[in-house]
Structures are given as structure tokens and as C-alpha cells.
Amino acid sequence: MTDQTATRTGWLAPDELQSIRERVPLVYVDAVPVRVDDTGHVTHVGLLLRVMADGTISRAIVSGRVLYGERVRDALLRHLEKDLGPVALPRLPTSPAPFTIVEYFPEPDISGFHDPRQHAVSLAFVVPVDGDCVPSHSSIDLAWVTPQEAVSEEVRRDMTGGHDRLLRLALGYAGCLP
Amino acid sequence: MTDQTATRTGWLAPDELQSIRERVPLVYVDAVPVRVDDTGHVTHVGLLLRVMADGTISRAIVSGRVLYGERVRDALLRHLEKDLGPVALPRLPTSPAPFTIVEYFPEPDISGFHDPRQHAVSLAFVVPVDGDCVPSHSSIDLAWVTPQEAVSEEVRRDMTGGHDRLLRLALGYAGCLP
Amino acid sequence: MTDQTATRTGWLAPDELQSIRERVPLVYVDAVPVRVDDTGHVTHVGLLLRVMADGTISRAIVSGRVLYGERVRDALLRHLEKDLGPVALPRLPTSPAPFTIVEYFPEPDISGFHDPRQHAVSLAFVVPVDGDCVPSHSSIDLAWVTPQEAVSEEVRRDMTGGHDRLLRLALGYAGCLP
Amino acid sequence: MTDQTATRTGWLAPDELQSIRERVPLVYVDAVPVRVDDTGHVTHVGLLLRVMADGTISRAIVSGRVLYGERVRDALLRHLEKDLGPVALPRLPTSPAPFTIVEYFPEPDISGFHDPRQHAVSLAFVVPVDGDCVPSHSSIDLAWVTPQEAVSEEVRRDMTGGHDRLLRLALGYAGCLP
């Protein structure tokens, strides 16, 4: 891939991205995949098992960068397909407004959301998925847990960077926080 | 249906409902049916052609009362099925919060939303529908219009009670108000 | 007060209200009073100590009925003044949409929100208050607690009808659920 | 200012910023200043008269970049003070979630929101201001218009980059879109 192509497609060389990461906050999207019943009520939450930015293996939600020139909706769809496979059939919300924003900082204490690599502002969405989910890419596994299980101490312990808290915010938004 | 059954199911005799309508605001749901593309972007809005409470024939959205003992999600589903048929496959939002509330008053000037029969507080939702829609019940027809057409003077003229304005609020929420 | 006045102002005789309560869901508003810093970040949550509908003394949030002919915003202001006094200076949100809805049922298990008197659909708002709060009316006391304290077991035990859960939903909406 | 300080405070040299602008979307905030009545109902919208990125003089809303290491709330407050003066007394919303997001692209046709300098993803908020507003910095003037005036052809013509549309989305969110 030539440099010109890289710029046009939004992909950046590692050192270039590293340099930018020290200068501006990056735009991210976070997606909490859910199973819903006929009335839209959330019955299960999808948790990936993946290698995190800090090297640990953790339960995590779908998360990734918005590229230069990319629509937020397209970034959401791209990251959902990357992590859940091509037949997950995600149902993106009709509103472009995230249910909350997550401010990740290299320092753990500023907002409670932590990413050692960067300052990122993430738009968070709850996304029902109807199809078969096949953890692909860097994800090792995908588990579906009930809202009750999602707020348990066990799941909290397995999540890093504040993702356990984001999960509770998502359940609150969906009206099913226990 | 006996009186007891009526009370249990939430259905009321006309004079009983009339009496209540003069004493408390009723709980309603409004649903704006939409067609969306793969990324959740609204491409079309569904408008019913129906006989309104005031006797005129108007373009309208799905609207109806929440019964005693009925969950709001169940009321939404019931009214969507009543107006769009049993195979419309509505996708109710994951959040129980409406995108706006509509306060209908017997007087046209209080809120700009008008229902000659009653004071109603309505929870308004945008609902993607995937399946075939067959206008049933009291609806004469169903038309799918683009967001651009939905805000046109022609559609505005055909809607009463403030439904044209509710349509614009729904398009704003979905980020596709022209 | 004559019957006619009663109807016009939305106040109802006890037996009349009782009869309606068995036939339709009532429209309510719930308000979680908060203290915020200069940037709008919630620092404290206001909890009333009051005699509840079920006779117990509990920690509670501001809650009340929307009267016939009354705007939702006016009902919110009226109940906030009733419970927090006339100089609380509540700052109602600009959007008419509640952050969540609460469905109270006479049966405790349907939604997790419980009101032994009735089925009520309540519009819930987070409302910053700037002024001095003087618990008036039926409230015995008002305590300001931190978000951390608000989710503690101690506060959970002191709240009934699901108000502790509503509190957590409110903190999630405000981005400060621990 | 040394380079190190620049990086720490988030300020960037013009050529550095230019280089980043070609590689990643930037994080922005947009704020629509409003006057509200006692019940939170929007009565007026504040429109700046300013020199835009494209050199024209236009009506505009408050808009600016989120710096590296800066909280979104702090960026909002900083830009509001910069444009409305130090005694505007803005009341930031309790929720960190924007009412909508605005995707500005160098190409006018991708989203309908246009910034010739960059791809920016902006978090948009409606912010009541209570105090005296003194247009400072690059703003020439500040005008308060009614919601009715804000959607007029005259105001639409005076706004560029899609800000007239953002204004209508804000009015929709506040429930006062005519």
C-alpha cells in the first residue's frame, strides 16, 4: 500500500499513528452487542474474550477507531463485522447520537476509562445482533450473558479499562440494569 | 365480554372511557415506522392514510392508547401490528425512553399537538420495520416517502393534530431532517 | 371546591381517583434532584425521607401525578417545589424527552417498579437544583449523597418500589454510575 | 511556547495540525446556546456572527476542537467562554451524551455538514446560558432569535456548512421545532 493510498483509506503507518496519538484525541466507537426479544427488550449481552491493548486477556466489547473519511455508521459496522463475523446481522440504531460517550485517557484516574495507548473519545452504542456470531480477528471467544450476570463481580473482574462500567451504563440505557 | 373481564384486560366501555378522558391525561404511544439501510440510516418514512379522531381523512403515524396493566413495549407492538399488519416485523428500540413526548390537548394552542377527544401524553418512538406492511384495521393506505418528501408542504397539509411536526421531530432524532 | 372546578383543575375526589386507578395507567413524573459542578458533572444526589404509598418510611426521589390539562414541565416544577421548597431553583432539562420511563405496577414482579395503588407510567428526569432545599409537604428530610453512596447497599435497603434502581439508571444517564 | 508545552497543553503548531488533519478525524464540540424560561422551555437561540473557516461571514453556533488531554465538558466550557464571554453562565447538561453528532467532511456532499479544512466528528449540545453574553474572540456579534425565526429562510441563507440544519436538529431535540 503506498503512502497516498494509506492516507486516502485512513490507514496509517504505526509510527505515524503513534505520533498522532500523542497530539490529538482519536475518534472511536464502542458497541455493546445484545440479543433482544420481540419487544426490543435486552435478554443477553455479548462479551468478547480478547487480547487487550495492555496485553492482558479480558472480556471486552466491540471497540475501534473511526478512520479518516469514514462515516461513524460505517466504522460501527466494520468493527462489528470484524469482531462478530460477517453474518452477525447487526441492527444499528436509527439515531446517530450515542447513548453515552466514553473518554479514554492514558492515565487511569481522569475519567475512570483507561487506554494506555491514547486519549480517545468514543461514541458508545447498544447494537442488537440477530445472526450467528463467529468471533473473528483478534477475539478468542464470544459469550452471551444475562444482564444479571453482566453486573456480577465475576464479569467485573474480567474486564479492564472501565469496560465493565460501560456495560452497566449500556444496561441502564436499555432499562435492564438490575 | 363481562365488565370484570373488561377491567382486567384494560378495555373500557365507551361512556366509561369518556368519563375518564375528562379527568386524567391518558398514556399513549406514537410510532413513526421507517425503512432503514444496512447502517441504520433512515431511507423512508411510513405514513398511514386514515380516518382521524376529528373525522377528516389524513396522513398519520401509528398511535394508540396504553391499556391498564399493559407494558409500553407491548402497547407499541400491538398498535404497530394493528396498523401495519402481522408481518411488518417492527424492530422496537432497546431503550425504553421515547425520543420525545407529545402532549395532545383538546385545545389546539396549548402545545401545538391536538386531539379533540382528550388530554394525552404520548411516548414517541421511531421504529424500523423490515417486513411487508399491510394496512389493516382503520387504515386505508400506507405510503413510504423519503425524508425530503416527509417535510414537504404537500405532506404537511395532509396531516392534522401536529403529526406533521412530530414527523419532523422524528427525522431530526434520526439525523435525517433535511 | 365544586365538582366542576375540580375537573377543570385536574384535582379529583379520592373515590373518583380510586375508580380511575383501576381502569387506566396514570401519567406520572419522577425527578432525581442533583447538585452539579460548573461543568454540569453531578456531584450529589438528593434523597427525600418520606412516608411512602405503602406506609413505610423510605428514602425516595421526587414523584407525582400529571393533572388533567397540565403540561409535563409544569407538573415537574410543581412537584419539585412541593418537595424541595420554593427556593430550590430547579433547572429543568431543555428536552421534553425523559431519560427513561418507569412503569409502576400494583404487582411487584412485572417491571421491578412497584406502586401498590396503581399502574403508572412515569417520565423520569435528572434535575439540577441550585438553590436552598427545604423539604416541605410530606417529606421529613432531604439528604445529599455522592454517586458512590447512592449505589451503596445502605441506600438500596432504604428505598422501596424500585426507586433505588431508578437512581442507578439516573446515575448511568449522567455518566457517573460507579 | 516550547514544543513540549505545546504537546502537553494540546495546542499544536499550524503545520503539525494541518498534517494531522489529513490523517485522522478530529474531535469537536458544537454548542447551541439558548435562553430558557422557568420550566426549561427554549425561548431564544443565540447565533454568532463570525468569520468562518471558508472566509465568509456567517451566522454560526459555538464550535471548536477538543484538545489532547482535555475532558469534553471542559472543551465545551472553554469554547462557550471564548465565544460568549466570561459571564455567560452556561449550564452544561448533566448527561455526557450529545443530542446528535455532526460529521463534517471536506467534501460538502457526504453528510451535508461541511468543513473545508478537515474531517471532524462533533458532539452537539444544547446549552442554556443565564448570564450576559459578550461576543468575544473572533465573533463580531451575537443575536438572539426565536425558534420560529431560527428556521426562517433568512437565517438559513446566513449559515454555512450545515449549521442551519444543526440548528433545526437542536430545536427538534428541545421539542420546539416549528
XYZ file of C-alpha atoms in Angstrom:
712
model
C 0.000 0.000 0.000
C 1.504 3.333 -0.990
C 1.524 6.288 1.377
C -1.027 8.067 -0.736
C -3.403 5.142 -0.620
C -2.848 4.840 3.085
C -3.898 8.429 3.615
C -6.902 8.103 1.379
C -8.165 4.973 3.081
C -7.452 6.242 6.535
C -4.945 3.549 7.431
C -1.763 4.880 8.963
C 1.737 3.501 9.402
C 2.358 2.505 13.059
C 4.835 5.330 13.766
C 2.574 7.876 12.107
C -0.368 6.756 14.251
C 1.867 6.794 17.314
C 2.865 10.392 16.628
C -0.747 11.497 16.167
C -1.789 9.670 19.324
C 0.408 11.995 21.340
C -1.146 15.115 19.867
C -4.929 14.820 19.454
C -7.722 12.709 20.892
C -8.824 9.999 18.455
C -12.412 9.263 17.471
C -13.564 5.791 18.483
C -16.775 3.781 18.511
C -17.788 1.288 21.193
C -20.598 -1.171 20.537
C -22.298 -3.364 23.127
C -23.798 -6.299 21.168
C -27.097 -7.555 22.571
C -29.754 -10.148 21.915
C -33.305 -8.791 22.161
C -36.753 -10.346 22.316
C -39.715 -9.436 20.061
C -40.413 -6.254 22.008
C -36.831 -4.963 21.886
C -36.112 -5.934 25.485
C -32.465 -6.939 26.019
C -32.114 -10.575 27.109
C -28.359 -11.111 26.679
C -25.174 -9.112 26.266
C -22.288 -10.294 24.078
C -18.827 -10.220 25.629
C -15.687 -10.859 23.616
C -12.674 -12.567 25.110
C -9.708 -10.750 23.649
C -6.131 -9.602 23.992
C -6.360 -6.004 25.136
C -4.117 -3.028 24.395
C -2.393 -3.582 27.725
C -1.527 -7.204 26.889
C -3.967 -8.872 29.280
C -6.714 -11.225 28.217
C -10.047 -9.692 29.146
C -13.724 -9.730 28.486
C -14.423 -6.753 26.224
C -16.981 -5.120 23.999
C -16.578 -4.188 20.333
C -14.348 -1.132 20.013
C -12.319 0.553 17.310
C -11.134 3.663 15.553
C -13.053 5.805 13.065
C -10.831 6.288 10.005
C -10.228 9.477 8.070
C -13.111 9.933 5.645
C -15.220 7.205 7.222
C -18.797 7.703 8.397
C -19.403 6.765 12.040
C -22.103 4.273 10.994
C -19.670 2.605 8.585
C -16.994 2.392 11.275
C -19.511 0.770 13.625
C -20.500 -1.792 11.013
C -16.856 -2.504 10.113
C -15.831 -3.153 13.717
C -18.918 -5.257 14.434
C -18.199 -7.434 11.396
C -14.528 -7.665 12.289
C -15.293 -8.918 15.803
C -18.563 -10.827 15.338
C -18.132 -12.144 11.816
C -19.916 -11.392 8.544
C -23.300 -12.912 9.384
C -23.966 -11.315 12.776
C -26.605 -9.054 11.204
C -26.130 -6.061 13.499
C -29.050 -3.612 13.686
C -27.575 -0.145 14.034
C -29.769 2.387 15.849
C -31.687 4.950 13.784
C -30.294 7.854 15.780
C -26.680 8.937 15.171
C -26.435 10.053 18.823
C -24.512 7.634 21.055
C -26.218 6.644 24.324
C -23.095 7.904 26.114
C -19.569 8.978 25.301
C -16.510 7.333 26.790
C -13.368 9.365 27.338
C -10.357 7.053 27.454
C -7.130 8.535 28.831
C -3.604 7.129 29.211
C -3.952 7.977 32.917
C -6.437 5.693 34.706
C -7.820 8.307 37.087
C -9.070 11.146 34.886
C -12.382 9.642 33.816
C -12.252 6.067 35.044
C -11.894 4.888 31.430
C -8.362 3.897 30.550
C -6.388 3.183 27.372
C -2.618 3.117 27.870
C -2.041 3.936 24.186
C -4.002 7.144 23.814
C -6.644 9.730 24.561
C -9.752 8.629 22.689
C -13.301 9.938 22.655
C -15.604 7.054 21.934
C -19.218 7.105 20.804
C -20.984 4.208 22.528
C -23.949 2.331 21.079
C -26.103 -0.638 22.048
C -26.483 -2.831 18.950
C -28.904 -5.765 18.674
C -27.496 -8.595 16.568
C -29.809 -11.197 15.064
C -27.490 -13.540 13.221
C -24.817 -16.071 14.050
C -21.792 -14.568 15.697
C -18.386 -16.030 14.931
C -15.639 -14.304 16.882
C -13.049 -13.483 14.291
C -9.966 -11.302 14.102
C -8.305 -10.853 17.462
C -11.194 -12.207 19.509
C -10.732 -15.604 21.098
C -14.293 -16.193 22.158
C -17.729 -14.640 22.481
C -20.021 -15.279 25.446
C -23.670 -14.267 25.859
C -24.539 -13.348 29.431
C -27.739 -12.119 31.049
C -27.969 -8.538 32.381
C -27.808 -10.044 35.875
C -24.573 -11.856 35.058
C -23.170 -8.793 33.271
C -23.149 -6.789 36.510
C -21.739 -9.617 38.644
C -18.405 -9.363 40.396
C -17.085 -12.171 38.227
C -17.607 -10.279 34.986
C -16.370 -7.029 36.557
C -13.091 -8.673 37.459
C -12.595 -9.909 33.898
C -12.936 -6.503 32.259
C -10.346 -3.738 32.081
C -10.110 -0.093 31.155
C -13.574 0.655 32.502
C -15.433 -1.632 30.088
C -17.322 -3.188 32.993
C -18.652 0.272 33.815
C -19.553 0.976 30.197
C -21.503 -2.282 30.270
C -23.524 -1.052 33.257
C -24.177 2.287 31.503
C -25.437 0.340 28.468
C -27.751 -1.777 30.623
C -29.057 1.395 32.279
C -29.784 2.948 28.905
C -31.628 -0.218 27.857
C -33.658 -0.115 31.071
C -32.411 -3.513 32.217
C -29.739 -2.611 34.768
C -30.565 -4.825 37.767
C -67.113 -9.520 27.439
C -68.154 -9.002 31.040
C -67.371 -5.840 32.952
C -64.869 -7.675 35.051
C -63.040 -9.010 32.041
C -63.092 -5.570 30.502
C -61.381 -4.100 33.520
C -58.840 -6.853 33.684
C -57.904 -6.534 30.016
C -57.883 -2.775 30.078
C -60.720 -2.337 27.596
C -63.360 0.124 28.700
C -66.971 0.803 27.750
C -67.259 3.971 25.622
C -69.036 6.018 28.301
C -66.566 4.881 30.946
C -63.627 5.913 28.760
C -65.365 9.202 28.002
C -65.726 9.932 31.700
C -62.071 9.164 32.400
C -60.968 11.299 29.458
C -62.401 14.343 31.197
C -60.490 13.689 34.404
C -56.922 12.481 33.760
C -54.416 12.562 30.914
C -54.197 9.220 29.129
C -50.983 7.376 28.304
C -50.402 6.958 24.560
C -47.668 5.683 22.271
C -46.803 7.163 18.875
C -44.635 5.195 16.457
C -43.081 6.542 13.277
C -42.443 3.478 11.057
C -39.303 3.734 8.933
C -37.300 1.758 6.406
C -33.562 1.754 7.101
C -30.486 0.690 5.138
C -27.747 -1.671 6.380
C -26.181 1.036 8.532
C -29.432 2.044 10.258
C -29.832 5.199 8.172
C -33.500 6.061 7.559
C -34.397 5.956 3.866
C -38.192 6.127 4.029
C -40.976 7.010 6.450
C -44.284 5.174 6.514
C -47.439 7.292 6.507
C -50.876 5.824 7.075
C -53.947 7.226 5.371
C -56.661 7.056 7.953
C -59.869 8.450 9.386
C -58.814 10.651 12.274
C -60.494 11.369 15.608
C -61.835 14.602 14.145
C -63.499 12.822 11.185
C -61.142 14.016 8.471
C -59.047 11.712 6.283
C -55.380 12.432 6.951
C -51.894 11.083 6.644
C -50.942 9.828 10.097
C -48.446 7.806 12.052
C -49.172 4.808 14.286
C -50.775 5.954 17.519
C -52.790 4.409 20.313
C -53.580 4.026 23.981
C -51.641 2.044 26.593
C -54.112 -0.186 28.430
C -54.354 -0.827 32.151
C -51.781 -3.477 33.052
C -50.035 -3.319 29.674
C -46.300 -2.764 29.225
C -45.406 0.172 26.996
C -43.405 -2.142 24.683
C -46.413 -4.429 24.339
C -48.691 -1.499 23.537
C -46.262 -0.336 20.854
C -46.151 -3.782 19.284
C -49.943 -4.144 19.433
C -50.587 -0.822 17.691
C -47.890 -1.456 15.074
C -49.430 -4.843 14.263
C -52.916 -3.358 14.208
C -51.932 -0.681 11.706
C -49.202 -2.366 9.645
C -50.347 -5.988 9.746
C -48.922 -9.114 11.372
C -45.803 -9.498 9.190
C -44.394 -5.956 9.383
C -41.593 -7.192 11.676
C -41.173 -3.997 13.706
C -37.829 -3.588 15.478
C -38.546 -1.841 18.773
C -35.668 0.246 20.171
C -33.586 -1.209 23.008
C -34.111 1.875 25.176
C -37.473 2.362 26.897
C -37.030 6.151 26.662
C -39.054 7.806 23.891
C -37.153 10.174 21.571
C -39.705 12.843 22.509
C -43.029 13.125 24.275
C -46.125 14.549 22.656
C -48.697 16.333 24.771
C -52.061 16.270 22.997
C -54.713 18.660 24.306
C -58.356 19.235 23.349
C -57.357 22.867 22.761
C -55.138 23.286 19.678
C -52.964 26.094 21.056
C -51.504 24.722 24.295
C -48.725 22.583 22.836
C -49.381 22.596 19.108
C -50.451 18.938 19.370
C -54.203 18.485 19.244
C -56.663 15.712 19.990
C -60.280 16.888 20.236
C -61.185 13.873 22.398
C -58.717 14.192 25.236
C -55.538 15.204 27.015
C -52.978 12.508 26.221
C -49.289 12.220 26.971
C -47.713 10.152 24.245
C -44.344 8.432 24.198
C -42.961 8.729 20.668
C -40.637 6.197 19.047
C -39.001 5.696 15.654
C -39.466 2.053 14.677
C -37.721 0.350 11.747
C -39.924 -2.247 10.065
C -38.377 -4.916 7.859
C -41.331 -6.957 6.681
C -44.313 -6.495 4.412
C -46.750 -3.892 5.649
C -50.437 -4.414 5.028
C -52.501 -1.508 6.301
C -55.191 -3.146 8.324
C -57.801 -2.008 10.822
C -58.900 1.581 10.260
C -56.080 2.478 7.895
C -56.964 2.921 4.235
C -53.470 3.011 2.826
C -49.768 3.152 3.692
C -47.263 5.224 1.724
C -43.484 5.228 2.032
C -41.974 8.661 1.485
C -38.399 9.945 1.616
C -37.316 12.291 4.425
C -37.283 15.089 1.799
C -40.907 14.343 0.858
C -41.896 13.962 4.527
C -41.110 17.624 5.231
C -42.740 18.924 2.049
C -45.693 21.290 2.090
C -47.827 18.611 0.455
C -47.366 16.140 3.295
C -47.720 18.890 5.916
C -51.110 19.845 4.512
C -52.313 16.233 4.704
C -51.549 15.785 8.388
C -53.537 17.024 11.365
C -53.189 17.405 15.101
C -49.489 18.229 14.838
C -48.464 14.872 13.336
C -46.533 16.696 10.597
C -44.453 18.335 13.312
C -43.939 15.043 15.137
C -42.664 13.646 11.836
C -40.042 16.408 11.634
C -39.007 15.769 15.259
C -38.570 12.070 14.376
C -36.441 12.919 11.340
C -34.335 15.240 13.489
C -33.784 12.489 16.032
C -32.745 10.126 13.233
C -30.328 12.752 11.922
C -32.052 12.932 8.536
C -34.137 16.090 8.825
C -33.352 17.976 5.587
C -64.179 23.289 45.608
C -67.068 22.387 43.356
C -67.017 19.341 41.132
C -66.696 21.489 38.053
C -63.674 23.308 39.442
C -62.194 20.013 40.482
C -62.425 18.685 36.971
C -61.047 21.844 35.449
C -58.053 21.932 37.746
C -57.382 18.242 37.478
C -57.916 17.506 41.176
C -60.132 14.529 41.840
C -62.129 13.295 44.809
C -60.446 10.263 46.421
C -63.081 7.759 45.325
C -63.095 9.155 41.814
C -59.318 8.818 41.579
C -59.557 5.315 43.054
C -62.037 4.287 40.382
C -59.846 5.662 37.591
C -56.771 3.959 39.037
C -58.398 0.608 38.396
C -59.075 1.386 34.755
C -56.210 3.245 33.084
C -52.498 3.814 33.692
C -51.834 7.247 35.165
C -49.231 9.699 33.894
C -46.509 10.450 36.444
C -43.234 12.349 36.581
C -40.170 11.287 38.571
C -37.360 13.755 39.224
C -33.923 12.927 40.609
C -32.612 16.186 42.135
C -28.860 16.655 41.765
C -26.117 19.134 42.599
C -23.721 19.774 39.702
C -20.356 21.491 39.357
C -19.505 24.216 36.812
C -19.184 21.708 34.000
C -22.535 20.023 34.640
C -20.968 16.972 36.290
C -23.182 15.508 39.034
C -21.549 15.690 42.476
C -24.504 14.821 44.724
C -27.953 13.289 44.533
C -30.847 14.493 46.680
C -32.824 11.840 48.548
C -36.043 12.613 50.374
C -37.039 10.816 53.537
C -40.758 10.325 53.244
C -43.811 8.296 54.075
C -44.443 6.147 51.022
C -47.693 4.937 49.474
C -47.213 1.607 51.234
C -46.910 3.251 54.674
C -43.206 2.682 55.204
C -40.671 5.430 55.731
C -38.186 5.346 52.899
C -35.591 7.312 51.014
C -37.286 8.492 47.823
C -36.992 10.784 44.851
C -39.477 13.458 43.775
C -42.525 11.841 42.202
C -46.084 12.831 41.400
C -49.060 12.807 39.090
C -49.598 14.918 35.969
C -53.023 16.534 36.257
C -55.662 16.887 33.573
C -54.781 19.903 31.447
C -51.323 20.273 32.945
C -48.120 20.435 30.901
C -45.494 17.856 31.885
C -42.955 20.639 32.541
C -45.422 22.375 34.868
C -46.105 19.130 36.728
C -42.360 18.609 37.193
C -41.923 22.121 38.560
C -44.935 21.764 40.850
C -43.734 18.513 42.401
C -40.163 19.796 42.771
C -41.414 22.896 44.593
C -43.751 20.807 46.719
C -40.940 18.520 47.885
C -37.895 20.805 47.857
C -39.467 24.132 48.729
C -39.988 27.360 46.776
C -36.339 28.442 46.515
C -34.741 25.214 45.267
C -34.291 26.776 41.815
C -34.667 23.580 39.769
C -33.209 23.679 36.252
C -35.495 21.619 34.054
C -33.828 20.000 31.023
C -34.319 21.613 27.597
C -35.509 18.367 26.060
C -39.052 17.143 26.823
C -37.860 13.529 26.478
C -37.332 11.711 29.771
C -34.034 9.878 30.214
C -36.053 6.751 30.928
C -39.632 5.747 31.634
C -40.689 3.902 34.737
C -43.638 1.537 34.618
C -45.077 1.111 38.111
C -47.461 -1.800 38.611
C -49.509 -2.960 41.606
C -47.714 -6.300 41.198
C -44.032 -6.114 42.161
C -42.759 -8.553 39.542
C -43.938 -7.189 36.213
C -41.286 -4.492 35.717
C -39.453 -4.351 39.022
C -41.089 -0.977 39.742
C -43.918 -1.204 42.219
C -46.755 1.047 43.375
C -49.446 -0.799 45.376
C -52.033 1.866 44.466
C -51.880 1.812 40.698
C -50.415 1.255 37.272
C -48.486 4.433 36.434
C -46.214 5.328 33.537
C -43.698 7.826 34.793
C -41.442 10.135 32.822
C -38.109 10.323 34.666
C -35.793 13.339 34.618
C -32.499 14.339 36.239
C -32.904 17.895 37.534
C -30.041 20.072 38.820
C -31.128 22.331 41.677
C -29.062 25.399 42.581
C -30.916 26.930 45.496
C -31.655 26.085 49.096
C -33.784 22.998 49.511
C -36.295 22.889 52.351
C -38.137 19.596 52.480
C -41.766 20.579 52.712
C -45.077 18.826 52.346
C -44.889 15.151 53.235
C -41.105 14.941 53.230
C -39.398 14.588 56.596
C -35.853 15.212 55.480
C -33.583 15.679 52.478
C -30.069 14.215 52.277
C -27.411 14.869 49.650
C -25.302 11.806 48.899
C -22.451 11.184 46.464
C -22.953 8.895 43.450
C -20.784 6.352 45.274
C -23.053 6.476 48.338
C -26.166 6.427 46.162
C -25.344 2.929 44.870
C -24.343 1.558 48.272
C -26.177 -1.295 49.940
C -27.242 1.048 52.719
C -29.140 3.370 50.403
C -30.557 0.438 48.424
C -32.054 -1.010 51.582
C -33.745 2.295 52.425
C -35.571 2.647 49.135
C -38.734 0.862 48.001
C -40.743 0.313 44.858
C -37.632 0.194 42.681
C -36.514 3.773 43.428
C -33.009 2.519 44.190
C -32.859 1.104 40.678
C -34.208 4.313 39.164
C -31.418 6.116 40.988
C -28.828 3.904 39.319
C -30.433 4.485 35.917
C -30.212 8.235 36.561
C -26.542 7.991 37.508
C -25.881 5.965 34.367
C -27.571 8.597 32.224
C -25.452 11.290 33.907
C -22.323 9.236 33.212
C -21.453 8.957 36.911
C -22.621 5.464 37.795
C -19.672 3.961 39.680
C 5.695 28.067 23.964
C 8.095 25.137 23.665
C 7.183 22.031 21.746
C 6.905 20.058 24.919
C 4.492 22.519 26.464
C 2.530 22.575 23.236
C 2.075 18.836 23.328
C 1.151 18.807 26.971
C -1.482 21.520 26.601
C -2.842 20.120 23.366
C -2.005 23.159 21.281
C -0.306 22.337 18.011
C 1.808 24.281 15.530
C -0.219 25.123 12.388
C 1.712 22.770 10.100
C 1.514 19.976 12.638
C -2.254 20.396 12.923
C -2.508 20.550 9.134
C -0.658 17.267 8.814
C -2.882 15.560 11.374
C -5.996 16.933 9.698
C -5.174 14.922 6.611
C -4.827 11.678 8.545
C -7.496 11.307 11.247
C -10.899 12.777 12.051
C -10.694 15.398 14.794
C -12.927 15.531 17.862
C -15.078 18.682 18.019
C -17.873 20.050 20.167
C -20.780 22.141 18.894
C -22.942 24.091 21.336
C -26.240 25.769 20.541
C -26.677 28.497 23.195
C -30.286 29.046 24.255
C -32.354 31.162 26.609
C -34.949 29.165 28.562
C -37.929 30.053 30.733
C -38.574 28.773 34.280
C -39.753 25.414 33.010
C -36.734 24.813 30.761
C -38.651 25.650 27.577
C -36.399 27.258 24.933
C -37.482 30.815 24.106
C -34.480 32.049 22.097
C -31.446 30.687 20.288
C -28.116 32.529 20.238
C -26.456 32.959 16.859
C -22.919 34.284 16.491
C -21.873 36.414 13.542
C -18.398 35.269 12.705
C -15.698 34.769 10.102
C -15.930 31.124 9.101
C -13.239 28.641 8.098
C -14.100 29.306 4.463
C -13.585 33.096 4.803
C -17.233 34.115 4.570
C -19.102 35.996 7.288
C -21.903 33.813 8.567
C -24.298 33.208 11.410
C -22.863 30.327 13.413
C -23.101 28.407 16.639
C -20.323 27.800 19.158
C -17.884 25.207 17.788
C -14.333 24.114 18.470
C -11.782 21.386 18.884
C -11.264 19.093 21.897
C -7.566 19.226 22.830
C -5.310 16.337 23.745
C -5.870 15.526 27.421
C -8.971 17.714 27.699
C -12.319 16.485 29.011
C -15.228 17.065 26.639
C -17.065 19.107 29.312
C -14.013 21.333 29.754
C -13.725 21.855 25.993
C -17.396 22.840 25.859
C -16.971 25.341 28.671
C -13.788 26.769 27.118
C -15.398 27.360 23.731
C -18.560 28.813 25.262
C -16.496 31.275 27.313
C -14.336 32.113 24.320
C -17.347 32.969 22.167
C -19.881 34.289 24.702
C -17.583 35.894 27.263
C -16.723 35.035 30.860
C -20.089 35.869 32.450
C -22.438 33.949 30.132
C -23.028 31.346 32.867
C -23.555 28.342 30.602
C -25.446 25.403 32.120
C -23.916 22.252 30.697
C -26.259 19.249 30.503
C -25.940 16.526 33.151
C -25.615 13.794 30.528
C -22.313 13.418 28.657
C -24.212 12.133 25.602
C -24.622 14.701 22.814
C -28.138 15.159 21.418
C -26.685 14.381 17.996
C -23.308 14.013 16.329
C -22.238 16.083 13.357
C -19.838 14.617 10.824
C -18.059 17.428 8.992
C -16.234 16.464 5.797
C -14.063 18.447 3.383
C -16.495 17.331 0.677
C -19.915 19.002 1.009
C -21.982 16.030 -0.141
C -21.026 13.173 2.162
C -23.125 14.103 5.188
C -24.459 17.558 4.373
C -22.113 19.007 7.017
C -19.066 20.681 5.533
C -15.711 21.944 6.794
C -13.200 22.661 4.040
C -10.289 22.182 6.462
C -10.942 18.715 7.797
C -12.940 15.659 8.714
C -14.315 16.300 12.201
C -16.741 14.360 14.359
C -18.547 16.838 16.566
C -20.556 16.198 19.711
C -23.506 18.615 19.678
C -25.180 20.004 22.803
C -27.954 22.488 23.590
C -26.691 24.749 26.367
C -28.865 27.214 28.316
C -26.987 30.399 29.232
C -28.276 32.618 32.022
C -25.784 35.477 32.156
C -24.748 38.391 29.974
C -23.216 37.340 26.705
C -20.435 39.450 25.253
C -19.261 38.110 21.909
C -15.521 37.960 22.245
C -12.678 36.407 20.301
C -13.436 36.042 16.615
C -17.167 36.697 16.918
C -18.448 40.026 15.617
C -21.918 39.892 17.080
C -24.450 37.702 18.898
C -28.164 37.733 18.085
C -30.978 36.042 19.989
C -33.726 34.750 17.726
C -36.946 32.861 18.403
C -37.300 29.231 17.292
C -39.651 30.493 14.567
C -37.021 32.923 13.292
C -34.285 30.292 13.604
C -35.938 28.106 10.942
C -36.722 31.010 8.590
C -35.262 31.263 5.092
C -33.393 34.394 6.139
C -31.421 32.634 8.860
C -30.882 29.569 6.653
C -29.261 31.729 3.972
C -26.866 33.272 6.504
C -25.487 29.962 7.755
C -22.927 27.722 6.074
C -21.508 24.245 6.416
C -24.844 22.796 7.520
C -25.128 24.855 10.711
C -28.682 25.863 9.750
C -29.571 22.172 9.719
C -27.838 21.553 13.045
C -29.948 24.384 14.435
C -33.125 22.616 13.331
C -31.911 19.346 14.860
C -31.310 21.213 18.145
C -34.794 22.728 18.070
C -36.242 19.287 17.402
C -34.393 17.843 20.378
C -35.709 20.677 22.548
C -39.242 19.999 21.322
C -39.636 23.495 19.864
C -39.045 22.925 16.163
C -41.966 24.743 14.497
